[in-house]
Amino acid sequence: MGKGLFKPVLMILILIFAAVATVQAGSPQPEDGKTGILLVTFGTTFSEAQAAFDNVETEIKAAFADTTIKWAYTSEMIRDKMAQQGKTALSPSQALEEMAEQGFTKIFVQSLHTIAGYEYHDLVKTVRMFEHNSGGVEKITITGPLLAAPEDMAKAARAIRETIPEERASNEAVVLLGHGTHHPSNAAYPALMWRLQRDDKNIFIGTVEGYPGPDVILEQLEKNNISTAWLMLFMSVAGDHARNDMAGDDKDSWKSVFEAAGIECKPVLKGFAEYDPFVDIWVSQLQTAMDQ
Ligand code: CO
C-alpha cells in the first residue's frame, strides 16, 4: 500500500478495535455489579412459611438497591426437600463458590439465624475457609445472627414488644417460642426474657429444644395467675415447630399443655421475619458491615 493510505487505514483499524472493545464491555457482566449479599438461613419446606423469606428479601432489596441478593440454606435436610420440589437450594459454600465464579469481588454474608448456635458457627467456619482460598474475592464479611451484639438484644426486645397484638391485655401472658439448642448460646433466650420482664412481667420466652421448656414456663404462668396466653414465635419462619410444637393438637404441644392446665391459648402463626422491626436488625448489621 502507498504511504498516503497508511494513516487512514491505521485509523480505521483503531476505530474497529475500539468498537469491538466497547461491545465487549457492554456484554452481560457477572450479575449486576461486583457486590453481593448472601442471605443464609436454616430454610423451610412449608410454602406458608415462605412469606417470612419474601419479606426479608423485599426489605433488604429496598435497603441495598444496587446489590445482588443470593440465598443459601444451612440445613441439608431442607436443601434435599427443596431440590425434590424443583427449587434451587445451595449450601453456603456452594453459593460462595458460585458467587466467586460469577465475578463478585465483595460478598456480605448475613446469617438469618436467631442466635449464634451451631448453624451460625459452622457458617463462620465456611466463610473463614473461603477467605483464604477465594480467588478474585477481595472482601468477604459475615454479620448476624439476630441476637449478635448487646444492642441487637435491646432492639429485639423492642421489636417483640412492638409486634405483640394490640388486643392483648396486660394480665394476659405472651409466651414466645424459641428454637433452643444444646449450644451454650441458648443462654440468649433467658437473657432476652429477663430484659423483657423488667418492663412486662407477663412476657416469657421458652424453647422447643433448649431451656426453658414448656413445663418451666407453665410453672411461671401459674405463679403469675395467668388465665390467657398469647403464643408467639421467636423463630424467623412459621414452619413445623409453629404448626406442631406450638399450636398443634397433639397432647404435648405447648397449646395442649397450657390448655390442660386451664390456660386459654391464642396462637399467632407468624415467623418474626414477617415483621419489619426484626428484619431491620439484620439490615442495620449489613449496613454497618458495608460502611466499614
Ligand atoms: Co428444629
mmCIF file of C-alpha atoms and ligand atoms in Angstrom:
data_model
loop_
_atom_site.group_PDB
_atom_site.id
_atom_site.type_symbol
_atom_site.label_atom_id
_atom_site.label_comp_id
_atom_site.label_asym_id
_atom_site.label_seq_id
_atom_site.Cartn_x
_atom_site.Cartn_y
_atom_site.Cartn_z
ATOM 1 C CA MET A 1 0.000 0.000 0.000
ATOM 2 C CA GLY A 2 1.157 3.532 -0.751
ATOM 3 C CA LYS A 3 2.402 5.771 2.023
ATOM 4 C CA GLY A 4 -0.579 8.145 1.691
ATOM 5 C CA LEU A 5 -3.004 5.312 2.544
ATOM 6 C CA PHE A 6 -1.224 4.067 5.668
ATOM 7 C CA LYS A 7 -2.628 6.633 8.108
ATOM 8 C CA PRO A 8 -6.331 6.341 7.141
ATOM 9 C CA VAL A 9 -6.130 2.506 7.239
ATOM 10 C CA LEU A 10 -4.499 2.642 10.640
ATOM 11 C CA MET A 11 -7.244 4.992 11.831
ATOM 12 C CA ILE A 12 -9.917 2.609 10.581
ATOM 13 C CA LEU A 13 -8.221 -0.319 12.290
ATOM 14 C CA ILE A 14 -8.089 1.630 15.557
ATOM 15 C CA LEU A 15 -11.785 2.521 15.225
ATOM 16 C CA ILE A 16 -12.744 -1.110 14.585
ATOM 17 C CA PHE A 17 -10.685 -2.205 17.566
ATOM 18 C CA ALA A 18 -12.310 0.419 19.780
ATOM 19 C CA ALA A 19 -15.778 -0.623 18.593
ATOM 20 C CA VAL A 20 -15.101 -4.302 19.376
ATOM 21 C CA ALA A 21 -13.754 -3.373 22.812
ATOM 22 C CA THR A 22 -16.888 -1.285 23.518
ATOM 23 C CA VAL A 23 -19.225 -4.121 22.521
ATOM 24 C CA GLN A 24 -17.325 -6.466 24.812
ATOM 25 C CA ALA A 25 -17.569 -4.055 27.734
ATOM 26 C CA GLY A 26 -21.315 -3.759 27.128
ATOM 27 C CA SER A 27 -21.877 -7.521 27.054
ATOM 28 C CA PRO A 28 -23.552 -9.046 30.136
ATOM 29 C CA GLN A 29 -21.420 -8.574 33.216
ATOM 30 C CA PRO A 30 -21.479 -11.038 36.098
ATOM 31 C CA GLU A 31 -24.929 -10.394 37.608
ATOM 32 C CA ASP A 32 -25.279 -6.660 38.243
ATOM 33 C CA GLY A 33 -22.107 -5.342 39.708
ATOM 34 C CA LYS A 34 -19.443 -6.759 41.954
ATOM 35 C CA THR A 35 -21.079 -6.577 45.343
ATOM 36 C CA GLY A 36 -23.348 -9.324 46.558
ATOM 37 C CA ILE A 37 -25.296 -10.172 49.695
ATOM 38 C CA LEU A 38 -25.630 -13.811 50.643
ATOM 39 C CA LEU A 39 -28.561 -14.437 52.966
ATOM 40 C CA VAL A 40 -28.119 -17.656 54.893
ATOM 41 C CA THR A 41 -30.958 -19.371 56.702
ATOM 42 C CA PHE A 42 -31.790 -22.825 58.021
ATOM 43 C CA GLY A 43 -34.630 -22.902 55.495
ATOM 44 C CA THR A 44 -38.189 -24.193 55.466
ATOM 45 C CA THR A 45 -40.216 -26.525 53.281
ATOM 46 C CA PHE A 46 -43.562 -25.029 54.337
ATOM 47 C CA SER A 47 -44.871 -22.912 51.496
ATOM 48 C CA GLU A 48 -46.947 -20.881 54.005
ATOM 49 C CA ALA A 49 -43.711 -20.018 55.816
ATOM 50 C CA GLN A 50 -42.155 -18.583 52.656
ATOM 51 C CA ALA A 51 -43.849 -15.234 53.433
ATOM 52 C CA ALA A 52 -41.123 -14.601 56.001
ATOM 53 C CA PHE A 53 -38.299 -15.029 53.488
ATOM 54 C CA ASP A 54 -40.163 -12.951 50.902
ATOM 55 C CA ASN A 55 -40.394 -10.137 53.423
ATOM 56 C CA VAL A 56 -36.677 -10.365 54.234
ATOM 57 C CA GLU A 57 -35.800 -10.188 50.537
ATOM 58 C CA THR A 58 -38.106 -7.204 49.952
ATOM 59 C CA GLU A 59 -36.687 -5.297 52.934
ATOM 60 C CA ILE A 60 -33.065 -5.984 52.055
ATOM 61 C CA LYS A 61 -33.625 -5.119 48.391
ATOM 62 C CA ALA A 62 -35.179 -1.825 49.450
ATOM 63 C CA ALA A 63 -32.199 -1.013 51.679
ATOM 64 C CA PHE A 64 -29.474 -2.091 49.223
ATOM 65 C CA ALA A 65 -30.967 -1.446 45.814
ATOM 66 C CA ASP A 66 -27.796 -1.882 43.737
ATOM 67 C CA THR A 67 -26.684 -5.112 45.342
ATOM 68 C CA THR A 68 -27.424 -8.617 44.122
ATOM 69 C CA ILE A 69 -29.083 -10.847 46.717
ATOM 70 C CA LYS A 70 -28.496 -14.598 46.867
ATOM 71 C CA TRP A 71 -29.741 -17.261 49.276
ATOM 72 C CA ALA A 72 -28.139 -20.280 50.884
ATOM 73 C CA TYR A 73 -29.526 -22.886 53.281
ATOM 74 C CA THR A 74 -27.586 -24.443 56.154
ATOM 75 C CA SER A 75 -29.862 -27.466 56.575
ATOM 76 C CA GLU A 76 -29.024 -30.389 54.303
ATOM 77 C CA MET A 77 -32.426 -31.930 55.016
ATOM 78 C CA ILE A 78 -34.133 -28.724 53.859
ATOM 79 C CA ARG A 79 -31.894 -28.492 50.757
ATOM 80 C CA ASP A 80 -32.800 -32.053 49.769
ATOM 81 C CA LYS A 81 -36.513 -31.377 50.213
ATOM 82 C CA MET A 82 -36.277 -28.140 48.244
ATOM 83 C CA ALA A 83 -34.458 -29.951 45.422
ATOM 84 C CA GLN A 84 -37.275 -32.514 45.333
ATOM 85 C CA GLN A 85 -39.698 -29.606 44.923
ATOM 86 C CA GLY A 86 -37.617 -28.475 41.941
ATOM 87 C CA LYS A 87 -36.183 -25.422 43.730
ATOM 88 C CA THR A 88 -32.547 -24.346 43.710
ATOM 89 C CA ALA A 89 -31.074 -24.721 47.175
ATOM 90 C CA LEU A 90 -27.368 -24.143 47.642
ATOM 91 C CA SER A 91 -25.293 -24.714 50.746
ATOM 92 C CA PRO A 92 -23.314 -21.663 51.931
ATOM 93 C CA SER A 93 -20.057 -22.999 50.425
ATOM 94 C CA GLN A 94 -21.737 -23.796 47.092
ATOM 95 C CA ALA A 95 -23.259 -20.334 46.990
ATOM 96 C CA LEU A 96 -19.926 -18.656 47.782
ATOM 97 C CA GLU A 97 -18.129 -20.648 45.085
ATOM 98 C CA GLU A 98 -20.819 -19.728 42.577
ATOM 99 C CA MET A 99 -20.568 -16.045 43.502
ATOM 100 C CA ALA A 100 -16.767 -16.101 43.106
ATOM 101 C CA GLU A 101 -17.170 -17.699 39.662
ATOM 102 C CA GLN A 102 -19.681 -15.023 38.714
ATOM 103 C CA GLY A 103 -17.122 -12.337 39.476
ATOM 104 C CA PHE A 104 -18.356 -10.923 42.773
ATOM 105 C CA THR A 105 -15.474 -9.170 44.491
ATOM 106 C CA LYS A 106 -17.287 -8.090 47.664
ATOM 107 C CA ILE A 107 -19.553 -10.528 49.457
ATOM 108 C CA PHE A 108 -21.582 -9.697 52.556
ATOM 109 C CA VAL A 109 -22.783 -12.873 54.226
ATOM 110 C CA GLN A 110 -25.753 -12.295 56.516
ATOM 111 C CA SER A 111 -26.759 -15.019 58.940
ATOM 112 C CA LEU A 112 -30.534 -15.055 59.341
ATOM 113 C CA HIS A 113 -30.247 -17.318 62.348
ATOM 114 C CA THR A 114 -31.652 -16.170 65.682
ATOM 115 C CA ILE A 115 -28.730 -16.948 67.993
ATOM 116 C CA ALA A 116 -25.073 -17.807 67.457
ATOM 117 C CA GLY A 117 -25.504 -21.569 67.781
ATOM 118 C CA TYR A 118 -24.064 -24.490 65.821
ATOM 119 C CA GLU A 119 -25.530 -23.423 62.475
ATOM 120 C CA TYR A 120 -24.051 -19.945 62.807
ATOM 121 C CA HIS A 121 -20.609 -21.147 63.897
ATOM 122 C CA ASP A 122 -20.454 -23.631 61.014
ATOM 123 C CA LEU A 123 -21.211 -20.737 58.710
ATOM 124 C CA VAL A 124 -18.399 -18.678 60.237
ATOM 125 C CA LYS A 125 -16.012 -21.573 59.533
ATOM 126 C CA THR A 126 -17.158 -21.780 55.922
ATOM 127 C CA VAL A 127 -16.632 -18.048 55.447
ATOM 128 C CA ARG A 128 -13.172 -18.149 57.064
ATOM 129 C CA MET A 129 -12.101 -21.062 54.857
ATOM 130 C CA PHE A 130 -13.378 -19.228 51.814
ATOM 131 C CA GLU A 131 -11.491 -16.076 52.847
ATOM 132 C CA HIS A 132 -8.216 -17.973 52.419
ATOM 133 C CA ASN A 133 -8.947 -19.690 49.089
ATOM 134 C CA SER A 134 -11.284 -17.317 47.356
ATOM 135 C CA GLY A 135 -9.562 -16.353 44.095
ATOM 136 C CA GLY A 136 -10.900 -12.991 42.995
ATOM 137 C CA VAL A 137 -12.971 -12.118 46.061
ATOM 138 C CA GLU A 138 -11.420 -9.073 47.753
ATOM 139 C CA LYS A 139 -13.710 -8.740 50.709
ATOM 140 C CA ILE A 140 -15.997 -11.133 52.498
ATOM 141 C CA THR A 141 -17.698 -10.394 55.803
ATOM 142 C CA ILE A 142 -20.214 -12.176 57.954
ATOM 143 C CA THR A 143 -22.825 -10.438 60.085
ATOM 144 C CA GLY A 144 -25.726 -11.628 62.199
ATOM 145 C CA PRO A 145 -27.368 -13.581 63.750
ATOM 146 C CA LEU A 146 -30.360 -11.629 65.114
ATOM 147 C CA LEU A 147 -29.019 -11.652 68.681
ATOM 148 C CA ALA A 148 -25.384 -10.816 67.972
ATOM 149 C CA ALA A 149 -24.361 -7.744 69.972
ATOM 150 C CA PRO A 150 -25.910 -6.267 73.154
ATOM 151 C CA GLU A 151 -27.562 -3.518 71.077
ATOM 152 C CA ASP A 152 -29.220 -6.194 68.941
ATOM 153 C CA MET A 153 -30.645 -7.695 72.144
ATOM 154 C CA ALA A 154 -32.157 -4.325 73.012
ATOM 155 C CA LYS A 155 -33.556 -3.926 69.504
ATOM 156 C CA ALA A 156 -35.018 -7.446 69.543
ATOM 157 C CA ALA A 157 -36.705 -6.765 72.888
ATOM 158 C CA ARG A 158 -38.226 -3.610 71.399
ATOM 159 C CA ALA A 159 -39.307 -5.483 68.256
ATOM 160 C CA ILE A 160 -41.043 -8.129 70.366
ATOM 161 C CA ARG A 161 -42.971 -5.507 72.314
ATOM 162 C CA GLU A 162 -43.933 -3.710 69.102
ATOM 163 C CA THR A 163 -45.303 -6.836 67.445
ATOM 164 C CA ILE A 164 -47.438 -8.145 70.318
ATOM 165 C CA PRO A 165 -51.089 -7.986 69.148
ATOM 166 C CA GLU A 166 -52.819 -4.828 70.382
ATOM 167 C CA GLU A 167 -55.752 -6.882 71.719
ATOM 168 C CA ARG A 168 -53.542 -8.470 74.327
ATOM 169 C CA ALA A 169 -54.445 -7.261 77.845
ATOM 170 C CA SER A 170 -51.604 -6.722 80.335
ATOM 171 C CA ASN A 171 -52.832 -9.534 82.603
ATOM 172 C CA GLU A 172 -52.603 -11.939 79.664
ATOM 173 C CA ALA A 173 -49.273 -13.648 79.071
ATOM 174 C CA VAL A 174 -47.219 -13.569 75.901
ATOM 175 C CA VAL A 175 -45.278 -16.794 75.524
ATOM 176 C CA LEU A 176 -42.644 -16.696 72.811
ATOM 177 C CA LEU A 177 -41.328 -19.962 71.426
ATOM 178 C CA GLY A 178 -37.684 -20.003 70.515
ATOM 179 C CA HIS A 179 -35.997 -22.937 68.846
ATOM 180 C CA GLY A 180 -33.410 -23.617 71.544
ATOM 181 C CA THR A 181 -30.208 -25.611 71.377
ATOM 182 C CA HIS A 182 -27.671 -27.546 73.452
ATOM 183 C CA HIS A 183 -25.080 -24.987 72.366
ATOM 184 C CA PRO A 184 -24.128 -22.545 75.193
ATOM 185 C CA SER A 185 -25.592 -19.687 73.144
ATOM 186 C CA ASN A 186 -29.017 -20.949 74.286
ATOM 187 C CA ALA A 187 -28.423 -18.521 77.179
ATOM 188 C CA ALA A 188 -29.510 -15.714 74.834
ATOM 189 C CA TYR A 189 -33.161 -16.745 75.272
ATOM 190 C CA PRO A 190 -33.406 -16.401 79.062
ATOM 191 C CA ALA A 191 -31.220 -13.272 78.828
ATOM 192 C CA LEU A 192 -33.716 -11.689 76.444
ATOM 193 C CA MET A 193 -36.626 -12.801 78.650
ATOM 194 C CA TRP A 194 -35.010 -11.125 81.637
ATOM 195 C CA ARG A 195 -34.757 -7.890 79.665
ATOM 196 C CA LEU A 196 -38.417 -8.074 78.591
ATOM 197 C CA GLN A 197 -39.670 -8.856 82.080
ATOM 198 C CA ARG A 198 -38.138 -5.703 83.515
ATOM 199 C CA ASP A 199 -40.947 -3.853 81.695
ATOM 200 C CA ASP A 200 -43.613 -6.530 81.467
ATOM 201 C CA LYS A 201 -43.597 -9.453 83.887
ATOM 202 C CA ASN A 202 -46.034 -11.442 81.746
ATOM 203 C CA ILE A 203 -43.757 -11.947 78.739
ATOM 204 C CA PHE A 204 -41.979 -15.308 78.617
ATOM 205 C CA ILE A 205 -39.532 -16.961 76.246
ATOM 206 C CA GLY A 206 -39.367 -20.735 76.164
ATOM 207 C CA THR A 207 -37.676 -23.067 73.729
ATOM 208 C CA VAL A 208 -38.551 -26.266 71.921
ATOM 209 C CA GLU A 209 -35.120 -27.879 72.155
ATOM 210 C CA GLY A 210 -33.288 -25.989 74.912
ATOM 211 C CA TYR A 211 -34.020 -24.320 78.269
ATOM 212 C CA PRO A 212 -36.557 -23.322 79.482
ATOM 213 C CA GLY A 213 -39.108 -25.790 78.139
ATOM 214 C CA PRO A 214 -42.926 -25.677 78.414
ATOM 215 C CA ASP A 215 -43.019 -27.189 81.927
ATOM 216 C CA VAL A 216 -40.862 -24.383 83.352
ATOM 217 C CA ILE A 217 -42.897 -21.745 81.514
ATOM 218 C CA LEU A 218 -46.174 -23.266 82.774
ATOM 219 C CA GLU A 219 -44.849 -23.035 86.338
ATOM 220 C CA GLN A 220 -44.216 -19.326 85.787
ATOM 221 C CA LEU A 221 -47.637 -18.757 84.186
ATOM 222 C CA GLU A 222 -49.311 -20.313 87.205
ATOM 223 C CA LYS A 223 -47.191 -18.254 89.577
ATOM 224 C CA ASN A 224 -48.449 -15.101 87.791
ATOM 225 C CA ASN A 225 -52.097 -16.343 87.861
ATOM 226 C CA ILE A 226 -52.319 -16.299 84.078
ATOM 227 C CA SER A 227 -55.602 -17.445 82.540
ATOM 228 C CA THR A 228 -54.911 -16.425 78.909
ATOM 229 C CA ALA A 229 -51.660 -16.763 76.965
ATOM 230 C CA TRP A 230 -50.788 -15.485 73.516
ATOM 231 C CA LEU A 231 -48.423 -17.928 71.854
ATOM 232 C CA MET A 232 -45.978 -16.238 69.515
ATOM 233 C CA LEU A 233 -42.926 -17.438 67.660
ATOM 234 C CA PHE A 234 -39.394 -16.363 68.326
ATOM 235 C CA MET A 235 -38.264 -18.165 65.180
ATOM 236 C CA SER A 236 -37.809 -16.489 61.826
ATOM 237 C CA VAL A 237 -40.384 -18.606 59.990
ATOM 238 C CA ALA A 238 -43.627 -20.291 60.988
ATOM 239 C CA GLY A 239 -42.802 -23.819 59.884
ATOM 240 C CA ASP A 240 -43.038 -27.218 61.534
ATOM 241 C CA HIS A 241 -42.302 -26.069 65.117
ATOM 242 C CA ALA A 242 -45.007 -23.394 64.881
ATOM 243 C CA ARG A 243 -47.664 -25.689 63.463
ATOM 244 C CA ASN A 244 -46.881 -28.734 65.605
ATOM 245 C CA ASP A 245 -44.897 -27.897 68.772
ATOM 246 C CA MET A 246 -46.512 -24.519 69.398
ATOM 247 C CA ALA A 247 -50.079 -24.708 68.171
ATOM 248 C CA GLY A 248 -50.644 -28.356 67.195
ATOM 249 C CA ASP A 249 -53.431 -30.541 68.599
ATOM 250 C CA ASP A 250 -51.084 -33.248 69.930
ATOM 251 C CA LYS A 251 -51.272 -33.538 73.696
ATOM 252 C CA ASP A 252 -47.649 -32.445 74.133
ATOM 253 C CA SER A 253 -47.880 -29.243 72.085
ATOM 254 C CA TRP A 254 -47.435 -26.057 74.138
ATOM 255 C CA LYS A 255 -51.042 -25.127 73.435
ATOM 256 C CA SER A 256 -52.285 -28.501 74.724
ATOM 257 C CA VAL A 257 -50.033 -28.452 77.802
ATOM 258 C CA PHE A 258 -51.192 -24.954 78.802
ATOM 259 C CA GLU A 259 -54.836 -25.642 78.000
ATOM 260 C CA ALA A 260 -54.747 -28.807 80.098
ATOM 261 C CA ALA A 261 -53.747 -26.511 82.992
ATOM 262 C CA GLY A 262 -56.786 -24.309 82.317
ATOM 263 C CA ILE A 263 -54.991 -21.539 80.405
ATOM 264 C CA GLU A 264 -56.715 -20.299 77.270
ATOM 265 C CA CYS A 265 -54.252 -20.072 74.346
ATOM 266 C CA LYS A 266 -54.217 -17.658 71.434
ATOM 267 C CA PRO A 267 -51.573 -18.788 68.939
ATOM 268 C CA VAL A 268 -50.155 -16.380 66.336
ATOM 269 C CA LEU A 269 -48.732 -18.335 63.393
ATOM 270 C CA LYS A 270 -46.183 -15.830 62.165
ATOM 271 C CA GLY A 271 -42.412 -16.030 61.979
ATOM 272 C CA PHE A 272 -40.607 -12.946 63.298
ATOM 273 C CA ALA A 273 -39.066 -12.357 59.872
ATOM 274 C CA GLU A 274 -42.562 -11.382 58.701
ATOM 275 C CA TYR A 275 -42.284 -8.278 60.903
ATOM 276 C CA ASP A 276 -40.126 -5.362 59.753
ATOM 277 C CA PRO A 277 -38.771 -4.356 63.192
ATOM 278 C CA PHE A 278 -36.899 -7.678 63.303
ATOM 279 C CA VAL A 279 -35.683 -7.558 59.690
ATOM 280 C CA ASP A 280 -34.448 -4.009 60.398
ATOM 281 C CA ILE A 281 -31.922 -5.518 62.832
ATOM 282 C CA TRP A 282 -30.384 -7.579 60.023
ATOM 283 C CA VAL A 283 -30.484 -4.562 57.690
ATOM 284 C CA SER A 284 -28.580 -2.446 60.193
ATOM 285 C CA GLN A 285 -25.984 -5.207 60.712
ATOM 286 C CA LEU A 286 -25.421 -5.328 56.939
ATOM 287 C CA GLN A 287 -25.298 -1.550 56.734
ATOM 288 C CA THR A 288 -22.582 -1.439 59.397
ATOM 289 C CA ALA A 289 -20.522 -4.057 57.504
ATOM 290 C CA MET A 290 -20.881 -2.134 54.244
ATOM 291 C CA ASP A 291 -19.922 1.176 55.812
ATOM 292 C CA GLN A 292 -16.625 -0.242 57.084
HETATM 293 CO CO CO B 1 -35.901 -27.674 64.758
#
